[in-house]
Amino acid sequence: LAFAMPISTALNFKNVMVLAPMVRVSILPLRLLSLEYGADLVWSEEIIARKIANCVRLKNERLGTVEFYLKEAPHYRVFQTCETEKGKVIFQMGVSNANDAL
């Protein structure tokens, strides 16, 4: 299936510096460091849709971050983001079928 994005919302990668997704490395500190050193866009690690669907969203006031923790393992952080990377982070989600993406 191919989905066409409207021209106004399509990503343009011409003359753009990006931090490509890397397994077990594309976490918030590296994404922020990459932005500080000039990256225009950064990718998160691939996160399985079912895992993020089973998370609780928490706001960490001390760090100024939004964090997602597994409901059944509240100490396990699945994803973390902050205002600095707003509009610059691409959330990479792995799915096995279209229903999981919704």
mmCIF file of N, CA and C in Angstrom:
data_model
loop_
_atom_site.group_PDB
_atom_site.id
_atom_site.type_symbol
_atom_site.label_atom_id
_atom_site.label_comp_id
_atom_site.label_asym_id
_atom_site.label_seq_id
_atom_site.Cartn_x
_atom_site.Cartn_y
_atom_site.Cartn_z
ATOM 1 N N LEU A 1 0.828 -1.191 0.000
ATOM 2 C CA LEU A 1 0.000 0.000 0.000
ATOM 3 C C LEU A 1 0.867 1.248 0.000
ATOM 4 N N ALA A 2 0.514 2.189 -0.786
ATOM 5 C CA ALA A 2 1.235 3.466 -0.818
ATOM 6 C C ALA A 2 0.284 4.577 -0.412
ATOM 7 N N PHE A 3 0.733 5.425 0.461
ATOM 8 C CA PHE A 3 -0.078 6.551 0.912
ATOM 9 C C PHE A 3 0.612 7.835 0.482
ATOM 10 N N ALA A 4 -0.097 8.660 -0.227
ATOM 11 C CA ALA A 4 0.466 9.938 -0.662
ATOM 12 C C ALA A 4 0.180 10.991 0.388
ATOM 13 N N MET A 5 1.221 11.700 0.789
ATOM 14 C CA MET A 5 1.053 12.792 1.747
ATOM 15 C C MET A 5 0.793 14.068 0.960
ATOM 16 N N PRO A 6 -0.065 14.928 1.468
ATOM 17 C CA PRO A 6 -0.238 16.225 0.814
ATOM 18 C C PRO A 6 1.108 16.946 0.744
ATOM 19 N N ILE A 7 1.344 17.701 -0.294
ATOM 20 C CA ILE A 7 2.613 18.398 -0.485
ATOM 21 C C ILE A 7 2.985 19.229 0.736
ATOM 22 N N SER A 8 2.012 19.846 1.366
ATOM 23 C CA SER A 8 2.289 20.735 2.501
ATOM 24 C C SER A 8 2.807 19.985 3.721
ATOM 25 N N THR A 9 2.541 18.669 3.853
ATOM 26 C CA THR A 9 2.976 17.926 5.024
ATOM 27 C C THR A 9 4.036 16.875 4.704
ATOM 28 N N ALA A 10 4.392 16.704 3.437
ATOM 29 C CA ALA A 10 5.396 15.712 3.060
ATOM 30 C C ALA A 10 6.776 16.139 3.558
ATOM 31 N N LEU A 11 7.572 15.158 3.957
ATOM 32 C CA LEU A 11 8.932 15.455 4.391
ATOM 33 C C LEU A 11 9.820 15.676 3.181
ATOM 34 N N ASN A 12 10.651 16.668 3.274
ATOM 35 C CA ASN A 12 11.594 16.971 2.202
ATOM 36 C C ASN A 12 12.995 16.748 2.765
ATOM 37 N N PHE A 13 13.734 15.823 2.170
ATOM 38 C CA PHE A 13 15.060 15.487 2.674
ATOM 39 C C PHE A 13 16.192 16.135 1.878
ATOM 40 N N LYS A 14 15.869 17.067 1.006
ATOM 41 C CA LYS A 14 16.890 17.744 0.220
ATOM 42 C C LYS A 14 17.669 18.692 1.135
ATOM 43 N N ASN A 15 18.978 18.551 1.135
ATOM 44 C CA ASN A 15 19.868 19.383 1.961
ATOM 45 C C ASN A 15 19.538 19.311 3.448
ATOM 46 N N VAL A 16 19.186 18.132 3.917
ATOM 47 C CA VAL A 16 18.827 17.929 5.319
ATOM 48 C C VAL A 16 19.830 16.963 5.948
ATOM 49 N N MET A 17 20.297 17.287 7.149
ATOM 50 C CA MET A 17 21.171 16.388 7.885
ATOM 51 C C MET A 17 20.319 15.639 8.906
ATOM 52 N N VAL A 18 20.425 14.306 8.904
ATOM 53 C CA VAL A 18 19.591 13.507 9.783
ATOM 54 C C VAL A 18 20.431 12.523 10.586
ATOM 55 N N LEU A 19 19.895 12.130 11.728
ATOM 56 C CA LEU A 19 20.436 11.013 12.489
ATOM 57 C C LEU A 19 19.536 9.835 12.163
ATOM 58 N N ALA A 20 20.070 8.880 11.421
ATOM 59 C CA ALA A 20 19.289 7.714 11.026
ATOM 60 C C ALA A 20 19.021 6.832 12.241
ATOM 61 N N PRO A 21 17.954 6.030 12.184
ATOM 62 C CA PRO A 21 17.624 5.163 13.319
ATOM 63 C C PRO A 21 18.697 4.102 13.535
ATOM 64 N N MET A 22 19.033 3.878 14.794
ATOM 65 C CA MET A 22 20.008 2.856 15.146
ATOM 66 C C MET A 22 19.475 2.077 16.346
ATOM 67 N N VAL A 23 19.534 0.760 16.252
ATOM 68 C CA VAL A 23 19.025 -0.117 17.310
ATOM 69 C C VAL A 23 19.789 0.128 18.604
ATOM 70 N N ARG A 24 19.060 0.258 19.697
ATOM 71 C CA ARG A 24 19.576 0.443 21.057
ATOM 72 C C ARG A 24 20.436 1.690 21.248
ATOM 73 N N VAL A 25 20.425 2.618 20.293
ATOM 74 C CA VAL A 25 21.253 3.807 20.434
ATOM 75 C C VAL A 25 20.446 5.090 20.262
ATOM 76 N N SER A 26 19.398 5.071 19.477
ATOM 77 C CA SER A 26 18.646 6.295 19.158
ATOM 78 C C SER A 26 17.729 6.723 20.302
ATOM 79 N N ILE A 27 18.325 6.859 21.484
ATOM 80 C CA ILE A 27 17.557 7.287 22.648
ATOM 81 C C ILE A 27 17.711 8.799 22.801
ATOM 82 N N LEU A 28 16.947 9.373 23.696
ATOM 83 C CA LEU A 28 16.876 10.828 23.834
ATOM 84 C C LEU A 28 18.238 11.519 23.937
ATOM 85 N N PRO A 29 19.171 11.082 24.778
ATOM 86 C CA PRO A 29 20.440 11.820 24.868
ATOM 87 C C PRO A 29 21.174 11.918 23.520
ATOM 88 N N LEU A 30 21.220 10.842 22.744
ATOM 89 C CA LEU A 30 21.891 10.897 21.446
ATOM 90 C C LEU A 30 21.117 11.759 20.465
ATOM 91 N N ARG A 31 19.797 11.688 20.500
ATOM 92 C CA ARG A 31 18.996 12.522 19.600
ATOM 93 C C ARG A 31 19.221 14.004 19.909
ATOM 94 N N LEU A 32 19.243 14.369 21.184
ATOM 95 C CA LEU A 32 19.473 15.772 21.571
ATOM 96 C C LEU A 32 20.874 16.225 21.187
ATOM 97 N N LEU A 33 21.869 15.380 21.395
ATOM 98 C CA LEU A 33 23.238 15.710 21.021
ATOM 99 C C LEU A 33 23.344 15.907 19.510
ATOM 100 N N SER A 34 22.662 15.055 18.759
ATOM 101 C CA SER A 34 22.673 15.173 17.299
ATOM 102 C C SER A 34 22.031 16.481 16.847
ATOM 103 N N LEU A 35 20.939 16.862 17.487
ATOM 104 C CA LEU A 35 20.299 18.146 17.162
ATOM 105 C C LEU A 35 21.235 19.311 17.495
ATOM 106 N N GLU A 36 21.910 19.211 18.636
ATOM 107 C CA GLU A 36 22.852 20.259 19.046
ATOM 108 C C GLU A 36 23.994 20.409 18.036
ATOM 109 N N TYR A 37 24.399 19.301 17.426
ATOM 110 C CA TYR A 37 25.494 19.326 16.448
ATOM 111 C C TYR A 37 25.013 19.526 15.016
ATOM 112 N N GLY A 38 23.735 19.890 14.849
ATOM 113 C CA GLY A 38 23.276 20.299 13.534
ATOM 114 C C GLY A 38 22.308 19.401 12.799
ATOM 115 N N ALA A 39 21.910 18.292 13.392
ATOM 116 C CA ALA A 39 20.924 17.440 12.713
ATOM 117 C C ALA A 39 19.596 18.193 12.609
ATOM 118 N N ASP A 40 18.938 18.061 11.465
ATOM 119 C CA ASP A 40 17.626 18.679 11.269
ATOM 120 C C ASP A 40 16.508 17.758 11.732
ATOM 121 N N LEU A 41 16.711 16.454 11.558
ATOM 122 C CA LEU A 41 15.730 15.443 11.956
ATOM 123 C C LEU A 41 16.453 14.295 12.639
ATOM 124 N N VAL A 42 15.780 13.694 13.621
ATOM 125 C CA VAL A 42 16.313 12.515 14.303
ATOM 126 C C VAL A 42 15.221 11.459 14.395
ATOM 127 N N TRP A 43 15.616 10.200 14.323
ATOM 128 C CA TRP A 43 14.670 9.093 14.425
ATOM 129 C C TRP A 43 14.776 8.445 15.796
ATOM 130 N N SER A 44 13.648 7.954 16.281
ATOM 131 C CA SER A 44 13.663 7.148 17.497
ATOM 132 C C SER A 44 14.089 5.732 17.111
ATOM 133 N N GLU A 45 14.340 4.922 18.114
ATOM 134 C CA GLU A 45 14.506 3.500 17.852
ATOM 135 C C GLU A 45 13.164 2.974 17.348
ATOM 136 N N GLU A 46 13.175 1.840 16.668
ATOM 137 C CA GLU A 46 11.900 1.241 16.278
ATOM 138 C C GLU A 46 11.232 0.695 17.531
ATOM 139 N N ILE A 47 9.991 1.109 17.739
ATOM 140 C CA ILE A 47 9.220 0.654 18.895
ATOM 141 C C ILE A 47 8.014 -0.107 18.366
ATOM 142 N N ILE A 48 7.815 -1.293 18.900
ATOM 143 C CA ILE A 48 6.712 -2.150 18.458
ATOM 144 C C ILE A 48 5.391 -1.520 18.902
ATOM 145 N N ALA A 49 4.439 -1.446 17.972
ATOM 146 C CA ALA A 49 3.148 -0.786 18.220
ATOM 147 C C ALA A 49 2.432 -1.373 19.435
ATOM 148 N N ARG A 50 2.443 -2.675 19.552
ATOM 149 C CA ARG A 50 1.751 -3.302 20.701
ATOM 150 C C ARG A 50 2.390 -2.896 22.024
ATOM 151 N N LYS A 51 3.693 -2.688 22.004
ATOM 152 C CA LYS A 51 4.384 -2.295 23.234
ATOM 153 C C LYS A 51 3.982 -0.872 23.632
ATOM 154 N N ILE A 52 3.998 0.060 22.680
ATOM 155 C CA ILE A 52 3.651 1.447 23.013
ATOM 156 C C ILE A 52 2.171 1.562 23.394
ATOM 157 N N ALA A 53 1.323 0.693 22.828
ATOM 158 C CA ALA A 53 -0.101 0.694 23.171
ATOM 159 C C ALA A 53 -0.329 0.244 24.611
ATOM 160 N N ASN A 54 0.614 -0.499 25.170
ATOM 161 C CA ASN A 54 0.504 -0.983 26.548
ATOM 162 C C ASN A 54 1.329 -0.152 27.516
ATOM 163 N N CYS A 55 1.505 1.098 27.187
ATOM 164 C CA CYS A 55 2.301 1.992 28.037
ATOM 165 C C CYS A 55 1.439 3.033 28.743
ATOM 166 N N VAL A 56 2.006 3.551 29.791
ATOM 167 C CA VAL A 56 1.438 4.676 30.518
ATOM 168 C C VAL A 56 2.310 5.888 30.193
ATOM 169 N N ARG A 57 1.671 7.003 29.874
ATOM 170 C CA ARG A 57 2.388 8.246 29.559
ATOM 171 C C ARG A 57 2.542 9.061 30.836
ATOM 172 N N LEU A 58 3.773 9.421 31.155
ATOM 173 C CA LEU A 58 4.044 10.210 32.349
ATOM 174 C C LEU A 58 4.860 11.434 31.994
ATOM 175 N N LYS A 59 4.584 12.538 32.649
ATOM 176 C CA LYS A 59 5.359 13.754 32.463
ATOM 177 C C LYS A 59 6.366 13.845 33.602
ATOM 178 N N ASN A 60 7.644 13.908 33.255
ATOM 179 C CA ASN A 60 8.705 14.022 34.241
ATOM 180 C C ASN A 60 9.050 15.498 34.378
ATOM 181 N N GLU A 61 8.492 16.135 35.398
ATOM 182 C CA GLU A 61 8.677 17.573 35.604
ATOM 183 C C GLU A 61 10.139 17.916 35.892
ATOM 184 N N ARG A 62 10.824 17.052 36.614
ATOM 185 C CA ARG A 62 12.220 17.308 36.983
ATOM 186 C C ARG A 62 13.120 17.374 35.759
ATOM 187 N N LEU A 63 12.906 16.456 34.795
ATOM 188 C CA LEU A 63 13.725 16.426 33.582
ATOM 189 C C LEU A 63 13.113 17.205 32.423
ATOM 190 N N GLY A 64 11.826 17.553 32.542
ATOM 191 C CA GLY A 64 11.148 18.231 31.445
ATOM 192 C C GLY A 64 10.899 17.317 30.261
ATOM 193 N N THR A 65 10.622 16.052 30.556
ATOM 194 C CA THR A 65 10.411 15.063 29.504
ATOM 195 C C THR A 65 9.032 14.428 29.611
ATOM 196 N N VAL A 66 8.618 13.811 28.525
ATOM 197 C CA VAL A 66 7.428 12.967 28.507
ATOM 198 C C VAL A 66 7.940 11.556 28.294
ATOM 199 N N GLU A 67 7.503 10.633 29.150
ATOM 200 C CA GLU A 67 8.038 9.278 29.143
ATOM 201 C C GLU A 67 6.907 8.258 29.086
ATOM 202 N N PHE A 68 7.185 7.156 28.428
ATOM 203 C CA PHE A 68 6.212 6.077 28.277
ATOM 204 C C PHE A 68 6.778 4.827 28.923
ATOM 205 N N TYR A 69 6.028 4.286 29.913
ATOM 206 C CA TYR A 69 6.449 3.109 30.659
ATOM 207 C C TYR A 69 5.452 1.980 30.449
ATOM 208 N N LEU A 70 5.966 0.735 30.411
ATOM 209 C CA LEU A 70 5.083 -0.423 30.293
ATOM 210 C C LEU A 70 4.202 -0.537 31.520
ATOM 211 N N LYS A 71 2.926 -0.798 31.306
ATOM 212 C CA LYS A 71 1.989 -0.943 32.430
ATOM 213 C C LYS A 71 2.390 -2.097 33.335
ATOM 214 N N GLU A 72 2.782 -3.227 32.720
ATOM 215 C CA GLU A 72 3.106 -4.412 33.515
ATOM 216 C C GLU A 72 4.527 -4.389 34.079
ATOM 217 N N ALA A 73 5.336 -3.454 33.668
ATOM 218 C CA ALA A 73 6.696 -3.306 34.194
ATOM 219 C C ALA A 73 6.991 -1.811 34.316
ATOM 220 N N PRO A 74 6.438 -1.162 35.348
ATOM 221 C CA PRO A 74 6.497 0.290 35.461
ATOM 222 C C PRO A 74 7.904 0.890 35.513
ATOM 223 N N HIS A 75 8.919 0.093 35.760
ATOM 224 C CA HIS A 75 10.298 0.591 35.775
ATOM 225 C C HIS A 75 10.921 0.604 34.376
ATOM 226 N N TYR A 76 10.244 -0.016 33.391
ATOM 227 C CA TYR A 76 10.797 -0.147 32.034
ATOM 228 C C TYR A 76 10.306 0.979 31.133
ATOM 229 N N ARG A 77 11.197 1.929 30.833
ATOM 230 C CA ARG A 77 10.844 3.051 29.972
ATOM 231 C C ARG A 77 10.992 2.637 28.507
ATOM 232 N N VAL A 78 9.923 2.824 27.734
ATOM 233 C CA VAL A 78 9.898 2.438 26.332
ATOM 234 C C VAL A 78 10.330 3.598 25.439
ATOM 235 N N PHE A 79 9.911 4.808 25.780
ATOM 236 C CA PHE A 79 10.228 5.978 24.946
ATOM 237 C C PHE A 79 10.247 7.217 25.817
ATOM 238 N N GLN A 80 11.121 8.158 25.437
ATOM 239 C CA GLN A 80 11.251 9.423 26.162
ATOM 240 C C GLN A 80 11.480 10.533 25.136
ATOM 241 N N THR A 81 10.819 11.651 25.330
ATOM 242 C CA THR A 81 10.988 12.793 24.434
ATOM 243 C C THR A 81 10.899 14.080 25.249
ATOM 244 N N CYS A 82 11.211 15.200 24.583
ATOM 245 C CA CYS A 82 11.126 16.485 25.257
ATOM 246 C C CYS A 82 10.808 17.576 24.234
ATOM 247 N N GLU A 83 10.540 18.760 24.727
ATOM 248 C CA GLU A 83 10.146 19.893 23.885
ATOM 249 C C GLU A 83 11.216 20.240 22.840
ATOM 250 N N THR A 84 12.476 20.068 23.180
ATOM 251 C CA THR A 84 13.572 20.425 22.274
ATOM 252 C C THR A 84 13.482 19.710 20.934
ATOM 253 N N GLU A 85 13.028 18.464 20.948
ATOM 254 C CA GLU A 85 12.971 17.716 19.693
ATOM 255 C C GLU A 85 11.586 17.735 19.031
ATOM 256 N N LYS A 86 10.695 18.556 19.556
ATOM 257 C CA LYS A 86 9.363 18.666 18.961
ATOM 258 C C LYS A 86 9.470 19.114 17.503
ATOM 259 N N GLY A 87 8.809 18.379 16.624
ATOM 260 C CA GLY A 87 8.840 18.680 15.201
ATOM 261 C C GLY A 87 10.101 18.213 14.499
ATOM 262 N N LYS A 88 11.019 17.596 15.267
ATOM 263 C CA LYS A 88 12.289 17.145 14.695
ATOM 264 C C LYS A 88 12.530 15.658 14.891
ATOM 265 N N VAL A 89 11.716 15.020 15.723
ATOM 266 C CA VAL A 89 11.882 13.588 15.966
ATOM 267 C C VAL A 89 10.842 12.812 15.159
ATOM 268 N N ILE A 90 11.301 11.754 14.540
ATOM 269 C CA ILE A 90 10.413 10.873 13.792
ATOM 270 C C ILE A 90 10.270 9.604 14.616
ATOM 271 N N PHE A 91 9.043 9.355 15.067
ATOM 272 C CA PHE A 91 8.757 8.192 15.896
ATOM 273 C C PHE A 91 8.620 6.983 14.970
ATOM 274 N N GLN A 92 9.522 6.048 15.112
ATOM 275 C CA GLN A 92 9.556 4.872 14.249
ATOM 276 C C GLN A 92 8.818 3.723 14.936
ATOM 277 N N MET A 93 7.702 3.294 14.333
ATOM 278 C CA MET A 93 6.864 2.272 14.947
ATOM 279 C C MET A 93 6.825 1.028 14.069
ATOM 280 N N GLY A 94 7.087 -0.102 14.671
ATOM 281 C CA GLY A 94 7.039 -1.373 13.947
ATOM 282 C C GLY A 94 5.677 -2.030 14.137
ATOM 283 N N VAL A 95 5.087 -2.450 13.044
ATOM 284 C CA VAL A 95 3.789 -3.121 13.093
ATOM 285 C C VAL A 95 3.792 -4.346 12.197
ATOM 286 N N SER A 96 2.955 -5.321 12.563
ATOM 287 C CA SER A 96 2.820 -6.509 11.714
ATOM 288 C C SER A 96 1.552 -6.465 10.891
ATOM 289 N N ASN A 97 0.652 -5.531 11.240
ATOM 290 C CA ASN A 97 -0.576 -5.352 10.442
ATOM 291 C C ASN A 97 -1.092 -3.933 10.657
ATOM 292 N N ALA A 98 -1.931 -3.498 9.751
ATOM 293 C CA ALA A 98 -2.425 -2.109 9.777
ATOM 294 C C ALA A 98 -3.218 -1.787 11.038
ATOM 295 N N ASN A 99 -3.952 -2.739 11.567
ATOM 296 C CA ASN A 99 -4.761 -2.487 12.777
ATOM 297 C C ASN A 99 -3.899 -2.109 13.971
ATOM 298 N N ASP A 100 -2.711 -2.716 14.084
ATOM 299 C CA ASP A 100 -1.817 -2.388 15.200
ATOM 300 C C ASP A 100 -1.325 -0.938 15.114
ATOM 301 N N ALA A 101 -1.223 -0.412 13.907
ATOM 302 C CA ALA A 101 -0.749 0.966 13.733
ATOM 303 C C ALA A 101 -1.791 1.980 14.182
ATOM 304 N N LEU A 102 -3.034 1.578 14.200
ATOM 305 C CA LEU A 102 -4.100 2.508 14.581
ATOM 306 C C LEU A 102 -4.314 2.458 16.064
#
